[in-house]
Coordinates of C-alpha atoms and ligand atoms in Angstrom, one line a residue:
M1 CA 14.4 23.0 22.7
R2 CA 14.7 19.4 23.8
Y3 CA 16.3 18.1 20.6
V4 CA 20.0 18.3 19.8
Q5 CA 22.1 17.9 16.7
E6 CA 24.7 15.2 17.5
Q7 CA 27.6 13.7 15.6
C8 CA 27.3 10.0 16.5
T9 CA 29.5 7.1 15.9
L10 CA 28.3 4.0 14.2
I11 CA 29.5 1.2 16.5
Y12 CA 27.8 -1.8 14.9
K13 CA 26.0 -2.3 11.6
E14 CA 24.1 -5.5 10.9
E15 CA 21.9 -6.5 8.0
I16 CA 19.1 -8.3 9.9
A17 CA 17.0 -9.2 6.9
K18 CA 17.4 -8.5 3.2
G19 CA 17.7 -4.7 2.8
V20 CA 16.9 -4.1 6.5
F21 CA 19.8 -2.7 8.7
S22 CA 20.3 -2.3 12.4
F23 CA 22.6 0.6 13.5
T24 CA 23.9 0.7 17.0
L25 CA 25.3 4.2 17.6
K26 CA 27.2 6.1 20.3
A27 CA 24.8 9.0 20.8
P28 CA 24.9 10.0 24.4
Q29 CA 23.1 13.3 24.1
I30 CA 20.1 11.9 22.2
A31 CA 20.0 8.7 24.2
L32 CA 19.8 10.8 27.4
R33 CA 16.7 12.6 26.1
A34 CA 15.0 9.8 24.2
E35 CA 11.5 8.5 24.9
C36 CA 9.6 5.5 23.5
G37 CA 8.1 6.3 20.1
Q38 CA 10.2 9.4 19.2
F39 CA 12.3 9.6 16.1
V40 CA 15.6 11.1 14.8
N41 CA 16.2 13.0 11.6
V42 CA 19.2 11.5 9.9
L43 CA 21.5 13.5 7.6
C44 CA 22.1 11.3 4.5
D45 CA 25.2 13.1 3.3
P46 CA 24.6 14.0 -0.4
F47 CA 21.0 14.9 0.3
Q48 CA 19.8 18.1 1.8
L49 CA 16.6 16.7 3.4
R50 CA 17.1 14.6 6.5
R51 CA 15.4 11.2 6.7
P52 CA 13.2 10.4 9.7
I53 CA 13.9 7.1 11.4
S54 CA 12.2 5.9 14.6
I55 CA 14.3 5.3 17.8
G56 CA 14.4 1.5 17.9
G57 CA 16.3 1.4 21.2
F58 CA 18.1 3.6 23.6
D59 CA 20.2 3.2 26.7
A60 CA 20.7 6.5 28.5
D61 CA 23.4 5.1 30.9
A62 CA 25.5 3.6 28.1
G63 CA 24.8 6.5 25.7
I64 CA 23.6 4.1 23.0
L65 CA 20.9 4.5 20.3
R66 CA 19.6 1.9 18.0
L67 CA 18.0 2.6 14.5
V68 CA 16.5 -0.1 12.4
F69 CA 15.7 0.9 8.8
E70 CA 14.8 -0.6 5.4
V71 CA 16.4 0.7 2.2
R72 CA 13.6 2.4 0.3
G73 CA 15.4 5.0 -1.8
K74 CA 18.5 7.0 -2.3
G75 CA 18.8 8.3 1.3
T76 CA 18.5 5.0 3.1
D77 CA 20.7 3.3 0.4
W78 CA 23.4 5.8 1.2
L79 CA 23.0 5.3 4.9
A80 CA 23.2 1.5 4.5
S81 CA 26.6 1.9 2.8
L82 CA 28.2 3.4 5.9
E83 CA 30.6 1.1 7.8
D84 CA 31.4 0.7 11.5
G85 CA 33.3 3.8 12.8
A86 CA 31.5 6.2 10.5
T87 CA 30.1 9.5 11.9
V88 CA 26.3 9.9 11.5
D89 CA 24.7 13.4 11.9
L90 CA 21.4 13.0 13.8
L91 CA 18.8 15.6 14.9
G92 CA 16.7 14.4 17.8
P93 CA 14.9 13.1 19.7
L94 CA 12.0 14.6 17.8
G95 CA 8.2 14.4 18.1
H96 CA 5.9 13.2 20.9
G97 CA 6.3 9.5 21.8
F98 CA 3.9 6.9 23.2
P99 CA 2.2 7.7 26.5
L100 CA 3.3 5.1 29.0
M101 CA 1.3 3.3 31.7
A102 CA 2.8 1.7 34.9
S103 CA 5.1 -1.1 33.8
D104 CA 2.9 -3.7 35.5
K105 CA 0.1 -2.9 33.1
K106 CA -0.5 -5.3 30.2
A107 CA 0.4 -3.8 26.8
V108 CA -0.2 -5.2 23.3
M109 CA 1.8 -3.8 20.4
I110 CA 1.0 -4.4 16.8
G111 CA 3.8 -3.7 14.2
G112 CA 3.4 -4.0 10.5
G113 CA 6.8 -4.8 8.9
I114 CA 9.2 -1.9 9.2
G115 CA 6.7 -0.4 11.6
T116 CA 7.9 -2.8 14.3
P117 CA 11.2 -1.1 15.4
P118 CA 9.5 1.8 17.4
L119 CA 7.6 -0.8 19.4
L120 CA 10.8 -2.4 20.6
P121 CA 11.5 0.2 23.4
L122 CA 7.9 -0.6 24.6
C123 CA 8.8 -4.3 24.9
R124 CA 11.7 -3.2 27.1
R125 CA 9.4 -0.9 29.2
Y126 CA 6.6 -3.5 29.8
G127 CA 8.9 -6.6 29.8
K128 CA 6.9 -9.8 30.6
N129 CA 3.6 -7.8 30.5
A130 CA 4.2 -7.0 26.8
T131 CA 2.8 -8.9 23.8
L132 CA 4.2 -7.9 20.5
I133 CA 2.3 -9.0 17.4
S134 CA 4.5 -8.4 14.3
G135 CA 3.6 -9.0 10.7
F136 CA 5.8 -9.7 7.7
R137 CA 5.5 -11.0 4.1
T138 CA 7.4 -14.2 4.7
A139 CA 9.8 -15.9 7.2
S140 CA 13.0 -14.4 5.8
A141 CA 11.6 -10.9 6.4
V142 CA 10.9 -11.4 10.1
I143 CA 12.9 -9.1 12.3
L144 CA 13.4 -8.3 16.0
K145 CA 11.8 -11.5 17.5
E146 CA 14.9 -12.4 19.6
D147 CA 15.2 -8.7 20.7
A148 CA 11.6 -8.5 21.9
E149 CA 11.9 -11.9 23.7
A150 CA 15.2 -10.8 25.3
F151 CA 13.2 -8.1 27.1
G152 CA 10.7 -10.8 28.3
A153 CA 8.0 -9.9 25.8
R154 CA 5.9 -12.5 24.1
N155 CA 6.2 -12.2 20.3
V156 CA 3.4 -13.4 18.1
V157 CA 4.9 -13.4 14.5
C158 CA 2.5 -13.4 11.6
T159 CA 3.4 -14.0 8.0
D160 CA 1.3 -13.5 4.9
D161 CA 2.4 -16.8 3.4
G162 CA 2.3 -18.8 6.6
T163 CA 6.1 -19.7 6.5
S164 CA 6.6 -18.5 10.1
G165 CA 4.2 -18.2 13.1
F166 CA 0.5 -17.3 12.6
A167 CA -0.6 -17.5 8.9
G168 CA -2.5 -14.3 8.4
F169 CA -2.8 -10.7 9.2
T170 CA -1.7 -9.1 12.5
T171 CA -5.2 -7.8 13.0
Q172 CA -6.5 -11.4 13.0
A173 CA -3.9 -12.4 15.6
L174 CA -4.9 -9.3 17.6
E175 CA -8.6 -10.3 17.5
E176 CA -7.6 -13.7 19.0
E177 CA -5.5 -12.1 21.7
L178 CA -8.3 -9.7 22.7
K179 CA -10.8 -12.5 22.9
N180 CA -8.6 -14.6 25.1
G181 CA -6.8 -12.1 27.3
T182 CA -7.1 -8.7 29.0
F183 CA -5.0 -5.7 28.0
D184 CA -4.7 -2.2 29.4
V185 CA -3.3 -0.4 26.4
V186 CA -2.7 -0.9 22.6
Y187 CA 0.2 0.6 20.6
T188 CA 0.6 0.3 16.9
C189 CA 2.8 1.3 14.0
G190 CA 2.6 0.2 10.4
P191 CA 0.5 0.6 7.3
K192 CA -2.5 2.9 7.7
I193 CA -5.0 0.3 6.8
M194 CA -3.7 -2.0 9.5
M195 CA -3.6 0.7 12.2
K196 CA -7.3 1.7 11.2
K197 CA -8.4 -1.9 11.9
V198 CA -6.3 -2.0 15.2
A199 CA -8.0 1.2 16.3
E200 CA -11.4 -0.2 15.6
L201 CA -10.7 -3.4 17.5
A202 CA -9.3 -1.4 20.5
K203 CA -12.4 0.7 20.5
A204 CA -14.7 -2.4 20.4
Y205 CA -12.8 -3.7 23.5
D206 CA -12.7 -0.2 25.1
I207 CA -8.9 -0.2 25.4
P208 CA -6.8 3.0 25.0
C209 CA -5.0 2.9 21.6
Y210 CA -2.0 4.9 20.4
V211 CA -0.9 5.0 16.8
S212 CA 2.4 6.1 15.3
M213 CA 1.9 7.9 11.9
E214 CA 4.9 7.6 9.6
E215 CA 3.9 10.4 7.1
R216 CA 6.4 11.7 4.6
M217 CA 8.5 14.4 6.1
A218 CA 10.9 17.1 5.2
C219 CA 12.2 19.5 7.9
G220 CA 11.0 17.3 10.8
V221 CA 10.8 20.3 13.2
G222 CA 7.5 22.0 12.3
A223 CA 8.7 24.5 9.7
C224 CA 7.6 23.3 6.3
L225 CA 4.0 21.7 6.7
G226 CA 5.3 18.8 4.6
C227 CA 4.0 16.2 7.0
A228 CA 0.4 17.4 7.6
C229 CA -2.2 14.7 8.2
K230 CA -5.9 14.8 8.8
T231 CA -7.0 14.6 12.5
K232 CA -10.4 14.9 14.1
K233 CA -11.3 17.6 16.6
E234 CA -13.6 16.9 19.6
D235 CA -16.6 18.5 17.8
G236 CA -16.1 15.9 14.9
S237 CA -14.7 18.4 12.4
S238 CA -11.4 17.7 10.7
A239 CA -8.1 19.6 11.0
M240 CA -4.6 19.3 9.5
T241 CA -1.9 18.5 12.0
R242 CA 1.9 18.4 11.6
V243 CA 2.9 14.9 12.4
C244 CA 6.6 15.8 13.2
M245 CA 5.5 18.3 15.9
N246 CA 2.2 16.9 17.3
G247 CA 3.0 13.3 16.5
P248 CA 4.2 10.9 15.3
V249 CA 2.1 9.3 18.1
F250 CA -1.6 10.2 18.3
E251 CA -4.5 8.8 20.4
A252 CA -6.3 6.6 17.8
S253 CA -9.6 8.5 18.1
E254 CA -7.8 11.7 16.9
V255 CA -6.8 10.3 13.6
D256 CA -8.9 10.4 10.4
F257 CA -7.8 7.3 8.7
E258 CA -9.9 7.9 5.5
Ligands
FAD1 C1 8.3 9.4 12.2 C2 8.9 8.4 11.2 C3 9.6 7.3 11.6 C4 10.1 6.4 10.6 N1 10.8 5.3 11.1 C5 11.3 4.5 10.2 C6 12.1 3.4 10.8 O1 12.3 3.2 12.0 N2 12.6 2.5 9.8 C7 12.4 2.7 8.5 O2 12.9 1.9 7.7 N3 11.7 3.8 8.0 C8 11.2 4.7 8.8 N4 10.5 5.7 8.4 C9 10.3 5.9 6.9 C10 11.6 6.5 6.3 O3 11.7 7.9 6.8 C11 11.7 6.5 4.8 O4 11.7 5.2 4.3 C12 12.9 7.3 4.3 O5 12.8 8.6 4.6 C13 13.0 7.1 2.8 O6 14.1 7.9 2.4 P1 14.9 7.5 1.0 O7 15.8 8.6 0.7 O8 15.5 6.2 1.1 O9 13.7 7.3 0.0 P2 13.2 8.4 -1.1 O10 11.9 7.9 -1.6 O11 14.3 8.6 -2.1 O12 13.0 9.7 -0.3 C14 12.7 10.9 -0.9 C15 12.1 11.9 0.1 O13 10.9 11.4 0.6 C16 11.0 11.3 2.1 N5 10.3 10.0 2.4 C17 10.2 8.9 1.6 N6 9.4 8.0 2.2 C18 9.1 8.4 3.4 C19 8.4 7.9 4.5 N7 7.8 6.7 4.5 N8 8.3 8.7 5.6 C20 8.9 9.9 5.6 N9 9.5 10.4 4.6 C21 9.7 9.7 3.5 C22 12.4 11.2 2.4 O14 12.7 11.7 3.7 C23 13.0 12.1 1.4 O15 12.9 13.4 1.7 C24 9.9 6.6 9.2 C25 9.2 7.7 8.8 C26 8.7 8.6 9.8 C27 7.9 9.8 9.3
FES2 S1 8.2 17.8 8.3 FE1 8.3 20.0 8.1 S2 6.5 20.6 9.3 FE2 6.6 18.5 9.7

């Protein structure tokens, strides 16, 4: 069993956009085991079911873990109410993360809104060879630009209303990038409709593509089937797969986006 249950200390909480929080935690056991694209299951004290949150950063040497989450309901609202010094009960790291190429390969990452945090460790991994395309409703909702750039990554911000960066969808920005540059690998996390289009573009340009599926979850460790999603087998038939165990990252051609 590679995952552990760890009582972690919240070192620094910051509201980085309205309703979006960044937690920096002392979590040496989980940070030591973490890989890009994995997640932790967070105990939100009054609720029995843990909430899955992607690992938005980890430093094994310093024993530090970063989580970035949006308040969506009762669990994340409770989590956001914690203050520095609080203890947070985490189970992790869970799931299969993003397959990595050599760090001198050129990677393009496409994040839709709160799907952007799991791509941040990839910015660290690929550094100046990383291009992050991240999409938000409006300028005030933009997150993680400085963090991605601090790792040397180029960040193309897209907003629906054109108040910051490229006015339009991330998939339009990706199309431009693919026309004008060469990439060795594509990674994406965000709304299914966005990831479907990203997968189609990657296929058209014959680039390997990995998608992170953020299905609703319950146990997070393969016991309840609450996270099953449709995947394609090699013979073209469909199968149901547990995202918490076999994902959240899948090779794009395995996923049935319909
Ligand atoms: C692998 C994975 C990684 C994720 N990473 C992040 C992240 O980095 N940042 C972030 O803001 N959000 C992330 N999410 C979504 C996050 O888990 C939900 O927003 C959160 O569980 C909502 O809980 P709640 O109690 O606030 O909402 P409620 O709607 O009150 O939750 C009720 C129940 O539904 C489950 N649930 C609701 N929405 C989701 C959802 N989208 N995914 C999974 N379970 C859900 C909750 O766990 C809980 O059991 C991730 C989801 C998955 C599966
Ligand atoms: S969340 Fe229970 S099997 Fe995946």
